[in-house]
mmCIF file of C-alpha atoms and ligand atoms in Angstrom:
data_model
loop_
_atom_site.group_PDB
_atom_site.id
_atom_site.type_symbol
_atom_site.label_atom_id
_atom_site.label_comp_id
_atom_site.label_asym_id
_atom_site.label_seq_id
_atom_site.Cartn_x
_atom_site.Cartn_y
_atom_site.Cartn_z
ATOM 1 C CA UNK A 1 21.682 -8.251 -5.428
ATOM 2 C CA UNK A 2 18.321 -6.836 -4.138
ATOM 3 C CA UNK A 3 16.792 -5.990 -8.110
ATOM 4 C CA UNK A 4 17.729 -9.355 -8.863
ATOM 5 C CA UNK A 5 15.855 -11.108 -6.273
ATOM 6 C CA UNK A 6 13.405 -9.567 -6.673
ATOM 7 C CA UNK A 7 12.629 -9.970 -10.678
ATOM 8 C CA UNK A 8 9.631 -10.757 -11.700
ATOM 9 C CA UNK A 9 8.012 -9.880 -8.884
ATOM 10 C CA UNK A 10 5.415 -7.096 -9.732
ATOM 11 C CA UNK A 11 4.366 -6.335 -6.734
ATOM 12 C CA UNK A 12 6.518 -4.948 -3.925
ATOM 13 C CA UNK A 13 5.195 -3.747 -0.649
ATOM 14 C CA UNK A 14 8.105 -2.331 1.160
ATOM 15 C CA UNK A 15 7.261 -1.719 4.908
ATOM 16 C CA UNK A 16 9.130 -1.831 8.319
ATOM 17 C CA UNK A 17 9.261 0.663 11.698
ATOM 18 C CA UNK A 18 8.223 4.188 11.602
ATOM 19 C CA UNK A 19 11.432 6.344 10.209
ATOM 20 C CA UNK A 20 13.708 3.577 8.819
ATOM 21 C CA UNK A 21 13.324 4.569 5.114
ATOM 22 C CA UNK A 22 10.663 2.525 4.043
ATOM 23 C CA UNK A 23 10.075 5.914 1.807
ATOM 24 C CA UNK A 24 13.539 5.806 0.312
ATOM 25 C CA UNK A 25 14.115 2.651 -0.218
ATOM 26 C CA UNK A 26 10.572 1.965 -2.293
ATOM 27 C CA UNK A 27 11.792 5.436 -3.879
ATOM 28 C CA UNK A 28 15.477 4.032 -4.882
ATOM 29 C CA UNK A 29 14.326 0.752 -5.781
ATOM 30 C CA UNK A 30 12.142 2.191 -8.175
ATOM 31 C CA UNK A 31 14.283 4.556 -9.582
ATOM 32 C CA UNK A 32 16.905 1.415 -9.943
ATOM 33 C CA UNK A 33 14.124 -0.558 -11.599
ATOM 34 C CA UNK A 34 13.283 2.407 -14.172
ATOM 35 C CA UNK A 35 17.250 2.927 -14.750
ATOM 36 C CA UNK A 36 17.453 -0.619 -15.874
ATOM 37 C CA UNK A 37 13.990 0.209 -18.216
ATOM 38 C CA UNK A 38 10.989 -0.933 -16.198
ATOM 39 C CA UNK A 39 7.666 1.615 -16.010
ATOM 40 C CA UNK A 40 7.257 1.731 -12.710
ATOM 41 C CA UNK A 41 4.182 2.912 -10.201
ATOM 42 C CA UNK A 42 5.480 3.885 -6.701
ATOM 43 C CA UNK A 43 2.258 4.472 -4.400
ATOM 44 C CA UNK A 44 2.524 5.880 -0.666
ATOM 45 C CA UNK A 45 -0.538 4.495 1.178
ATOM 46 C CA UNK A 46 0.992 6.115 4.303
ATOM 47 C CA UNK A 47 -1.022 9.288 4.987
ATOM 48 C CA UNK A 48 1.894 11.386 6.199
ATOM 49 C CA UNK A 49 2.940 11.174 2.643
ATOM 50 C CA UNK A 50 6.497 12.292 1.870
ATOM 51 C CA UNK A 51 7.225 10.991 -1.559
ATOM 52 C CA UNK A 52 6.747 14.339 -2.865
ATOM 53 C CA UNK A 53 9.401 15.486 -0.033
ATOM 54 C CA UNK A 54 12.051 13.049 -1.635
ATOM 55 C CA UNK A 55 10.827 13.627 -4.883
ATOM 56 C CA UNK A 56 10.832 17.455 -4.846
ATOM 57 C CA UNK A 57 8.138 18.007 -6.706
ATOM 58 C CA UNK A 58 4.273 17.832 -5.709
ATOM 59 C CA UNK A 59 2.320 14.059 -5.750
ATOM 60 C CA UNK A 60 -1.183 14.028 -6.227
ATOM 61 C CA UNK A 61 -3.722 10.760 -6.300
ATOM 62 C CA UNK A 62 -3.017 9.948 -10.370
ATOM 63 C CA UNK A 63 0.192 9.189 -11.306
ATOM 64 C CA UNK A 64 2.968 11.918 -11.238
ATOM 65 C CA UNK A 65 5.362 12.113 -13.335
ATOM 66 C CA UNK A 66 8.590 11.851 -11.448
ATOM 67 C CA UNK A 67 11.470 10.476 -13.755
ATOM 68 C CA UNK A 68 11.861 9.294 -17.660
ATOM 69 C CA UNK A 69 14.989 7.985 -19.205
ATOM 70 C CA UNK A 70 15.395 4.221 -19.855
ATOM 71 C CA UNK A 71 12.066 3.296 -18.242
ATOM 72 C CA UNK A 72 10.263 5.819 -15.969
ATOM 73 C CA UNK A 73 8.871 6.164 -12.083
ATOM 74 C CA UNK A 74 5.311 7.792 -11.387
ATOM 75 C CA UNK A 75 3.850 8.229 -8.135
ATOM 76 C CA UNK A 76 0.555 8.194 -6.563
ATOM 77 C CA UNK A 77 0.263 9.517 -2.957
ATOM 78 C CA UNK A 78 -3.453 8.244 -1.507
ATOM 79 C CA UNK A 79 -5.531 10.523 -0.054
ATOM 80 C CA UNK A 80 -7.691 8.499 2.791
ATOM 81 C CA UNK A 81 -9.679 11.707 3.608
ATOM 82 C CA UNK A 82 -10.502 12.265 -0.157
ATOM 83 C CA UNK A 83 -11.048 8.647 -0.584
ATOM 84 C CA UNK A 84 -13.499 8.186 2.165
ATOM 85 C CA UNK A 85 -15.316 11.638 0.631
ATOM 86 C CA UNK A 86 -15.463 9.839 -3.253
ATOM 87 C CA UNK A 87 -16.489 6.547 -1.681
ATOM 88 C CA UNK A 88 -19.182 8.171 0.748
ATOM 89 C CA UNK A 89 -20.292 10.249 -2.270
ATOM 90 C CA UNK A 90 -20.608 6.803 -4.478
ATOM 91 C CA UNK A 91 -22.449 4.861 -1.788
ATOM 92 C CA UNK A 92 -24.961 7.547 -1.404
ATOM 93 C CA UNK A 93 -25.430 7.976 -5.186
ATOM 94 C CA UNK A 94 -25.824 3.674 -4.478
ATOM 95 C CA UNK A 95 -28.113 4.168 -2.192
ATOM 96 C CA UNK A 96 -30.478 6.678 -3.451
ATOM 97 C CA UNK A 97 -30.931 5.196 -6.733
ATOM 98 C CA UNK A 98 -31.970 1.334 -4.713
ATOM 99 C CA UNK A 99 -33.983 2.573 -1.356
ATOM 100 C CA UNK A 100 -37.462 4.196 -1.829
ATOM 101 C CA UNK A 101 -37.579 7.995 -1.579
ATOM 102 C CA UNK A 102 -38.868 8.226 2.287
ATOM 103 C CA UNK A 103 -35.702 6.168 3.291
ATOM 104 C CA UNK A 104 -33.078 8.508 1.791
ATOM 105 C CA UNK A 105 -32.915 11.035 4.845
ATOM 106 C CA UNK A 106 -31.721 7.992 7.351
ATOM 107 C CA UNK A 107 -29.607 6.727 4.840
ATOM 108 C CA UNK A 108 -27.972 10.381 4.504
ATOM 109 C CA UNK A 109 -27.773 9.796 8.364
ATOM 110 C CA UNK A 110 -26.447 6.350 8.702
ATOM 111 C CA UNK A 111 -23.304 7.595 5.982
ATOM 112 C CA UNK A 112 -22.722 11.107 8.052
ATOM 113 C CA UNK A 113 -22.218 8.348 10.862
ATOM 114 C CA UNK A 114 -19.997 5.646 8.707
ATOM 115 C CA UNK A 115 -17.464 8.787 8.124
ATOM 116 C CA UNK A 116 -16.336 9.110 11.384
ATOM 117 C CA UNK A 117 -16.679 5.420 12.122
ATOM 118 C CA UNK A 118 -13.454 3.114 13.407
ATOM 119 C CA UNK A 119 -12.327 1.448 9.801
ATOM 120 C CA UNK A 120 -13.890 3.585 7.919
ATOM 121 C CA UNK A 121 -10.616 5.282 7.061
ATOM 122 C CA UNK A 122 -8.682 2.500 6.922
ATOM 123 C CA UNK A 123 -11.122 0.796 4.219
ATOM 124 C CA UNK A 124 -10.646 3.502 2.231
ATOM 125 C CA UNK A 125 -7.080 2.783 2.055
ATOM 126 C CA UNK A 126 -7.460 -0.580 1.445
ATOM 127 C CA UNK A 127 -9.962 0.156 -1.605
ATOM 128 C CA UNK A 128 -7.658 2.718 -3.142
ATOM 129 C CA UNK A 129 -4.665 0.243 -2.183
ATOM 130 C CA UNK A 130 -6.660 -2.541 -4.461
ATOM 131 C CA UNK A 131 -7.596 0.246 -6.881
ATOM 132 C CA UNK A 132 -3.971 1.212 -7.783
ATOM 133 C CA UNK A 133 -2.870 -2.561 -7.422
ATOM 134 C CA UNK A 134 -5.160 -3.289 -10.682
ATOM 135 C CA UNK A 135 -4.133 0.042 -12.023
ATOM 136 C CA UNK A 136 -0.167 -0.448 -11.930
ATOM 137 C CA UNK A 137 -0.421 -4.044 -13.121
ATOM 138 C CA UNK A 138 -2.356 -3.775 -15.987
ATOM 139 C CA UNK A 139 -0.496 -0.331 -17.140
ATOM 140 C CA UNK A 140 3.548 -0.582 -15.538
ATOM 141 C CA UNK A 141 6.022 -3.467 -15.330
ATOM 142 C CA UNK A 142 6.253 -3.079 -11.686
ATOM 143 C CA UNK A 143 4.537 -1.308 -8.647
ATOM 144 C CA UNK A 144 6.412 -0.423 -5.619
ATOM 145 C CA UNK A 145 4.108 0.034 -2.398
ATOM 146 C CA UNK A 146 5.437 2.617 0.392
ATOM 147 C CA UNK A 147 3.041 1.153 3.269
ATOM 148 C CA UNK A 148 2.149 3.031 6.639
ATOM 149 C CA UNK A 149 4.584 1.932 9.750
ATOM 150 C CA UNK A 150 2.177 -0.030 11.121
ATOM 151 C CA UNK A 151 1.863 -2.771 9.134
ATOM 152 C CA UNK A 152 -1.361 -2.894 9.537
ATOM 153 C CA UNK A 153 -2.509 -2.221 6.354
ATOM 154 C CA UNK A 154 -0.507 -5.739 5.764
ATOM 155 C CA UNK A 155 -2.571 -7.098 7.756
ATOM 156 C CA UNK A 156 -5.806 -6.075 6.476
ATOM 157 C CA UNK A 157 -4.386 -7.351 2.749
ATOM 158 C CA UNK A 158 -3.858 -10.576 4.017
ATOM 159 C CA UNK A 159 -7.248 -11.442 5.952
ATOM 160 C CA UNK A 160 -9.553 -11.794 3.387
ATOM 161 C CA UNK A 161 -12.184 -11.920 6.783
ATOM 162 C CA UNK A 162 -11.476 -8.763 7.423
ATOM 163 C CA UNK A 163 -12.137 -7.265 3.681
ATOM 164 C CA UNK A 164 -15.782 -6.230 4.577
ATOM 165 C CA UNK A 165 -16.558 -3.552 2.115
ATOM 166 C CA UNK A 166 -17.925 -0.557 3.104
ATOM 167 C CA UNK A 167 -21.039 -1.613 0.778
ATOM 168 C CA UNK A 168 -21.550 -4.755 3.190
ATOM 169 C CA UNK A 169 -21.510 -2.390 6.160
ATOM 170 C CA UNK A 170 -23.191 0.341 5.491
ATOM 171 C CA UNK A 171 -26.031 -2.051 4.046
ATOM 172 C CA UNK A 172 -25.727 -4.674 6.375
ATOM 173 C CA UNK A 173 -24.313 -3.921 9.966
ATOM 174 C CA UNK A 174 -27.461 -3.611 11.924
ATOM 175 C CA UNK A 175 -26.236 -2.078 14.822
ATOM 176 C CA UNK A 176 -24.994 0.857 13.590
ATOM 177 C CA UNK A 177 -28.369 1.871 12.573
ATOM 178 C CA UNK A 178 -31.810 -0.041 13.576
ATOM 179 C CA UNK A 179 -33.857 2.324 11.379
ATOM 180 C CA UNK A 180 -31.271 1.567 8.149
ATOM 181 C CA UNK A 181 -31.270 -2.121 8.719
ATOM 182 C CA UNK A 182 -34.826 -2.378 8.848
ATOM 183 C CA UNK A 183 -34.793 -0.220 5.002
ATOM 184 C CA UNK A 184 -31.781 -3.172 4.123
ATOM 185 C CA UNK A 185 -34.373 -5.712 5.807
ATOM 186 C CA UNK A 186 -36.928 -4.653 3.484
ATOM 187 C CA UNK A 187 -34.688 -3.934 0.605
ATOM 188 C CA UNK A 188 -33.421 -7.302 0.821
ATOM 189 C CA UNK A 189 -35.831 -9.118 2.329
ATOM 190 C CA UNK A 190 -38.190 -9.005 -1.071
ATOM 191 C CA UNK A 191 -38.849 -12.567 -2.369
ATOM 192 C CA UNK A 192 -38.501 -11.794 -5.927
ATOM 193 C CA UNK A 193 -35.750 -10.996 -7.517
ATOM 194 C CA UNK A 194 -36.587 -7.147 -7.706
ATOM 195 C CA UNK A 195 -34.121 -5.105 -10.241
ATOM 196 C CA UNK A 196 -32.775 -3.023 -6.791
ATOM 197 C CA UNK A 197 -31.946 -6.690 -5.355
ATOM 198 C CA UNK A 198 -30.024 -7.171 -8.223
ATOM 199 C CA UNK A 199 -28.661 -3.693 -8.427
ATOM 200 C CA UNK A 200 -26.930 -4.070 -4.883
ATOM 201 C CA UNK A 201 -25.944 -7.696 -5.417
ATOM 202 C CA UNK A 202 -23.883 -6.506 -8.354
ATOM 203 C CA UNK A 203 -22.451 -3.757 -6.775
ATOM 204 C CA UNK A 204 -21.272 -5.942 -3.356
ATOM 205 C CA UNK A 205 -20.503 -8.747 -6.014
ATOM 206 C CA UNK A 206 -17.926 -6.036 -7.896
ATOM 207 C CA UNK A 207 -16.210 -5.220 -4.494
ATOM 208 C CA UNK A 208 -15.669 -8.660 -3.305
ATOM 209 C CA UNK A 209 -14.354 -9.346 -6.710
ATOM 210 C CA UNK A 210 -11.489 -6.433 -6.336
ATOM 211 C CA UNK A 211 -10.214 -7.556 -3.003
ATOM 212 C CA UNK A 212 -10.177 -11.081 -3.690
ATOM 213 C CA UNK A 213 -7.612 -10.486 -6.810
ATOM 214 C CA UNK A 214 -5.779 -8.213 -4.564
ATOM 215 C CA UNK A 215 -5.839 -10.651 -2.478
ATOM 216 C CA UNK A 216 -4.863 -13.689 -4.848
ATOM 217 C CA UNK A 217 -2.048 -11.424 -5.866
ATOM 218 C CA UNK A 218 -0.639 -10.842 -2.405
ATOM 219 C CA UNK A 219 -0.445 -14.656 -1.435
ATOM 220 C CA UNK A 220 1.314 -15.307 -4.673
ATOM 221 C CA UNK A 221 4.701 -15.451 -4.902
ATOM 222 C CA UNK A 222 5.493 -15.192 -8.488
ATOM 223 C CA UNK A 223 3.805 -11.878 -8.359
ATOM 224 C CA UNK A 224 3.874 -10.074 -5.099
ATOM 225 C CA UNK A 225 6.815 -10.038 -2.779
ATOM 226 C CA UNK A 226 7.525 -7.899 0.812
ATOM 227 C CA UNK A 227 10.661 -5.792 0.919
ATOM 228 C CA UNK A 228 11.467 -5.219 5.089
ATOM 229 C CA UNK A 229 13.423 -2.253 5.993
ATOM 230 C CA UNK A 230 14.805 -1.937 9.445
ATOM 231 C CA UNK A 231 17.953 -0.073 11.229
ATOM 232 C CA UNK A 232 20.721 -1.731 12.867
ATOM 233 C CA UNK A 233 20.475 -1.152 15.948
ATOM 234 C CA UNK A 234 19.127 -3.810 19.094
ATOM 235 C CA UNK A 235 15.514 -3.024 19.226
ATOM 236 C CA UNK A 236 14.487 -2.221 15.567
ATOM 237 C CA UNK A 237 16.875 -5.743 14.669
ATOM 238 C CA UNK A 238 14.319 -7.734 17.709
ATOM 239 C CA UNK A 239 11.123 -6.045 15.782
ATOM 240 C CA UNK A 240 12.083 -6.663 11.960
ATOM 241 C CA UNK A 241 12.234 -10.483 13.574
ATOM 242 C CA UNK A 242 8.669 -9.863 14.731
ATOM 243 C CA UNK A 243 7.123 -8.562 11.425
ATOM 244 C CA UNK A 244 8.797 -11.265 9.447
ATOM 245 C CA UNK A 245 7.160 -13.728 11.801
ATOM 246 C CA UNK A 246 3.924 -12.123 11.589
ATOM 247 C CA UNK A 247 4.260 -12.438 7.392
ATOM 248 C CA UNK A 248 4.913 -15.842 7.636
ATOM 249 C CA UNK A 249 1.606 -16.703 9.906
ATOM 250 C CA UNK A 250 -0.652 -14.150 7.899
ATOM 251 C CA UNK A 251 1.036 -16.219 4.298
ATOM 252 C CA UNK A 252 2.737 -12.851 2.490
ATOM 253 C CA UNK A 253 6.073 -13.606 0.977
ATOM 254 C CA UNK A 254 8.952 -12.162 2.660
ATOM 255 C CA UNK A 255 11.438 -11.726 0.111
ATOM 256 C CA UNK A 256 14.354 -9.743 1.362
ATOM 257 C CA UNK A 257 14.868 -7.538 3.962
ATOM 258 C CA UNK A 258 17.118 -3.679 3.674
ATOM 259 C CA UNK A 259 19.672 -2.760 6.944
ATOM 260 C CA UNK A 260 19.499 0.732 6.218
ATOM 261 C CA UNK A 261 22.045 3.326 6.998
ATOM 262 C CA UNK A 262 24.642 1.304 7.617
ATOM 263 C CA UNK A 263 27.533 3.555 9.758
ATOM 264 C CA UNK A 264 30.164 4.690 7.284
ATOM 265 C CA UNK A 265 33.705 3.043 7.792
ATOM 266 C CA UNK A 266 35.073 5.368 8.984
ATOM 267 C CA UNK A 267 33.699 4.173 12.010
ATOM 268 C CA UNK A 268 34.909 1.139 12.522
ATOM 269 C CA UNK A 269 33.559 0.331 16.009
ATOM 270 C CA UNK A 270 30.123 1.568 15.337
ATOM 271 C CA UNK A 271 29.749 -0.322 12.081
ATOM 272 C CA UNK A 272 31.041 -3.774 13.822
ATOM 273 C CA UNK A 273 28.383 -3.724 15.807
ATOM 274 C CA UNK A 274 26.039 -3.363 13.347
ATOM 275 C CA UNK A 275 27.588 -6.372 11.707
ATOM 276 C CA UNK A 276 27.735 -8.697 14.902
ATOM 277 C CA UNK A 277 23.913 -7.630 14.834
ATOM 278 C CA UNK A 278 23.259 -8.354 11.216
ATOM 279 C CA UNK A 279 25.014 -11.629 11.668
ATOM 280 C CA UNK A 280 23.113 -13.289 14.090
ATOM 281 C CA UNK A 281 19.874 -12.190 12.134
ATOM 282 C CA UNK A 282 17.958 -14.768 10.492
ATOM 283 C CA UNK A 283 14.818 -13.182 8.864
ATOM 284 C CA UNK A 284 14.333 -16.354 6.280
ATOM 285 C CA UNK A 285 15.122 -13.747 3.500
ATOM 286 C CA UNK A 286 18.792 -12.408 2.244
ATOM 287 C CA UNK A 287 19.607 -9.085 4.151
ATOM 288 C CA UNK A 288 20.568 -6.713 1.639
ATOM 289 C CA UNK A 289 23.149 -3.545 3.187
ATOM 290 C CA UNK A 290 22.379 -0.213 2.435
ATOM 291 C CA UNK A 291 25.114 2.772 3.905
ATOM 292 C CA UNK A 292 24.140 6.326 5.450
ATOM 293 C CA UNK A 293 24.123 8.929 2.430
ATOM 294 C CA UNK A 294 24.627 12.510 2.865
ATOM 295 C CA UNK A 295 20.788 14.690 2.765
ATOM 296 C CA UNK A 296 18.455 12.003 1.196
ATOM 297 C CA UNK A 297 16.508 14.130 -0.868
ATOM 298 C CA UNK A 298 16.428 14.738 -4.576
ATOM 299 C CA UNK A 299 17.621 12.340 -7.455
ATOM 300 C CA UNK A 300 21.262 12.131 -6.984
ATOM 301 C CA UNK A 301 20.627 10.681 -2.994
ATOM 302 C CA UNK A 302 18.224 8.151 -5.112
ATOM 303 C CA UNK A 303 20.461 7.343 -7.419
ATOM 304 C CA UNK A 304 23.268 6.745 -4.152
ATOM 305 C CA UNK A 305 21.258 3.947 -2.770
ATOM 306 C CA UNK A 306 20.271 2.658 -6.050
ATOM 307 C CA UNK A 307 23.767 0.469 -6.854
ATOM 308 C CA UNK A 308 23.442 -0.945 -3.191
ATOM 309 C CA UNK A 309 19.972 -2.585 -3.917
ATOM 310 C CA UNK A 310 21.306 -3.753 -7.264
ATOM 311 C CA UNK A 311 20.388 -0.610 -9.841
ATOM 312 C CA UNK A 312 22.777 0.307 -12.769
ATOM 313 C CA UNK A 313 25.370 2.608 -11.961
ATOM 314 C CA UNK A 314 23.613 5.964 -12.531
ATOM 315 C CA UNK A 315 26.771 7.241 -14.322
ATOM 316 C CA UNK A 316 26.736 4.863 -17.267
ATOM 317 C CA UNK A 317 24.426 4.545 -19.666
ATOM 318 C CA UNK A 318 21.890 6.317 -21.792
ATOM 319 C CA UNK A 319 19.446 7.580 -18.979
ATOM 320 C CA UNK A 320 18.641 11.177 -19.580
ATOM 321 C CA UNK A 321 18.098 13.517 -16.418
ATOM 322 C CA UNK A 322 14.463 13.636 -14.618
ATOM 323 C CA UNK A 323 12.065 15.628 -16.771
HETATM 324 N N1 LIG B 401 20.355 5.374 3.649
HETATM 325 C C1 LIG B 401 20.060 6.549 4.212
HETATM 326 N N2 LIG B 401 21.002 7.454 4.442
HETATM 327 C C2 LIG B 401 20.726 8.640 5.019
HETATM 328 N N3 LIG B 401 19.513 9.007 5.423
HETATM 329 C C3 LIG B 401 18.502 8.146 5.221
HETATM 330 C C4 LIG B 401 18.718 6.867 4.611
HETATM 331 N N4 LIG B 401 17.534 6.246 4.542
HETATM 332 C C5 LIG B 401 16.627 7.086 5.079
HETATM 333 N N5 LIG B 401 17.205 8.231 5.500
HETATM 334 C C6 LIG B 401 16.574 9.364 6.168
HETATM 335 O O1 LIG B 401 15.871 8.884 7.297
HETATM 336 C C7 LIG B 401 14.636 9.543 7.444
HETATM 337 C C8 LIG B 401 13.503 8.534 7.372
HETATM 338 O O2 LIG B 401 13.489 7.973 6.066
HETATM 339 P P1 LIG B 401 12.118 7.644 5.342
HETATM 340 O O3 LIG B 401 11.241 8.806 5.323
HETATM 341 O O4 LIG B 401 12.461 6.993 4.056
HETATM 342 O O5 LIG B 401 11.595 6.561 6.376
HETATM 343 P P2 LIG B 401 10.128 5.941 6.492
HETATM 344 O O6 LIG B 401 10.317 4.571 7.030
HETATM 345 O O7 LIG B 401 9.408 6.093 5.213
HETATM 346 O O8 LIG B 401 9.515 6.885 7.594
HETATM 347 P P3 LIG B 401 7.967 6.962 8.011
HETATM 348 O O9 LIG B 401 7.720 5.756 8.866
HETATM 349 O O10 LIG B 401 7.922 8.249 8.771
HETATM 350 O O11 LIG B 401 7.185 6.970 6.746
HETATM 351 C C9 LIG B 401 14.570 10.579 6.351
HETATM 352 O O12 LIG B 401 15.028 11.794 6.844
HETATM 353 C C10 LIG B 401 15.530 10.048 5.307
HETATM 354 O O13 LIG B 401 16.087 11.080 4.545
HETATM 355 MG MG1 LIG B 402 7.567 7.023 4.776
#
């Protein structure tokens, strides 16, 4: 079953096609996890959020409350637009305290560009991502990632390359601004090792440092692991083949995949096609079947999935009701 391939693994990303409950699945699987005692962080980095939706109750950026009985779930939703304002708002307090007084107005320039610029926003996902990657390892048993349809922000996670900080860029990407890279020029162009030198080659040094064990923990599979959710039906079957190709190039552990909404029996026709589908599938990971439930919101449509990706029967045993 699904919760037993997946022990030990502390870090789940569970991703897949726009609309084919990537949401509830990471949802179930953590409420499965929690009924069979783990603490568990589930985090939406997709910015139309909808835990709180499934969760029926509002999810902010710290972790939410959102069930307690044998173990417990909390959720973080990420803000990107609030995360690019905090991290603009830190590099700026960076920079004003390193560059020389007559340099601050074009650095205030050179950041009021950097917010609208391409990546921007999507580096500030992948700093919060790494952020509440540290977070949920050092304080829950397991974190459960709810990533955007894309799969981009995969991508980003695995291509170390790609990780420039926003530090790096802002401070070191001379064409976005000839009259900042001449202050970087002179900032770090001093010969001796001036305390601002130091200042910003801590601070870079700190950044590098966060994605690389993000990264570490992504490309190893005792800890992290990729949960692919896809429909049965032709097209979405041909594209979960694609994504689990593209993990195995980029090096992230595909470690089961979730056929959601599976047609009911009681059509029979419907649902043997979506086995003759399912059988010719080889994604290199065991395909775990998950049935259509009635209105998938609230804890009781949770706790329906939960038995089909291994939980504990939500009927038996001491779990008390959310809280
Ligand atoms: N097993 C299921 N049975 C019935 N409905 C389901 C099931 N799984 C998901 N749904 C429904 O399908 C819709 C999409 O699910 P969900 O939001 O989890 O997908 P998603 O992949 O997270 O979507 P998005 O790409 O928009 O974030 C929702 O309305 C959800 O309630
Ligand atoms: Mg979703």
């Amino acid at each position: 079953m699904l919760l037993n391939q997946l022990a030990g693994r502390r870090a789940l990303f569970v991703g897949g096609k726009g609309g084919v409950g990537k949401t509830s699945v990471a949802s179930a699987l953590a409420l499965a996890a929690a009924r069979g005692g783990e603490r568990v962080l589930v985090v939406s980095t997709d910015p139309a959020h909808n835990l709180g939706h499934l969760w029926e109750r509002p999810v902010g950026e710290r972790p939410t409350p959102l069930w307690r009985g044998a173990g417990r779930v909390d959720g973080i939703e990420i803000d990107p637009a609030a995360t690019v304002d905090r991290h603009l708002a830190a590099v700026a307090r960076t920079m004003t305290g390193l560059l020389p007084e007559r340099l601050h107005g074009a650095a205030r320039a050179h950041l009021a560009a950097a917010r609208e610029a391409p990546g921007t926003h999507e580096s500030a996902v992948l700093e919060a991502v790494a952020d509440a990657l540290a977070m949920g390892l050092a304080e829950y048993d397991r974190v459960v990632f709810d990533t955007a349809p894309s799969g981009h922000t995969l991508h980003l996670l695995a291509s170390p390359e790609r990780m420039t900080t926003w530090a790096e860029n802002l401070l070191a990407n001379r064409d976005r601004s000839e009259r900042f890279s001449a202050a970087y020029g002179a900032l770090g162009g001093t010969r001796d090792t001036s305390d601002r030198d130091a200042e910003l080659r801590r601070v870079l040094r700190r950044r590098r440092e966060r994605f690389a064990a993000m990264r570490d923990a992504l490309a190893d599979p005792r800890v992290a692991g990729f949960v692919l959710v896809f429909v049965p039906e032709p097209l979405p079957v041909a594209e979960s083949r694609e994504v689990a190709e593209e993990l195995a190039r980029i090096g992230v552990p595909l470690v089961a995949a979730v056929a959601n909404r599976l047609s009911p029996a009681a059509l029979p026709a419907r649902r043997a096609r979506e086995e003759a589908l399912l059988e010719g599938l080889d994604l290199g990971a065991p395909v775990t079947r998950v049935p259509l439930v009635d209105d998938l919101v609230g804890l009781p449509a949770l706790d329906a999935i939960g038995p089909h990706l291994g939980g504990p029967d939500p009927q038996s045993g001491p779990s008390t009701a959310s809280s």
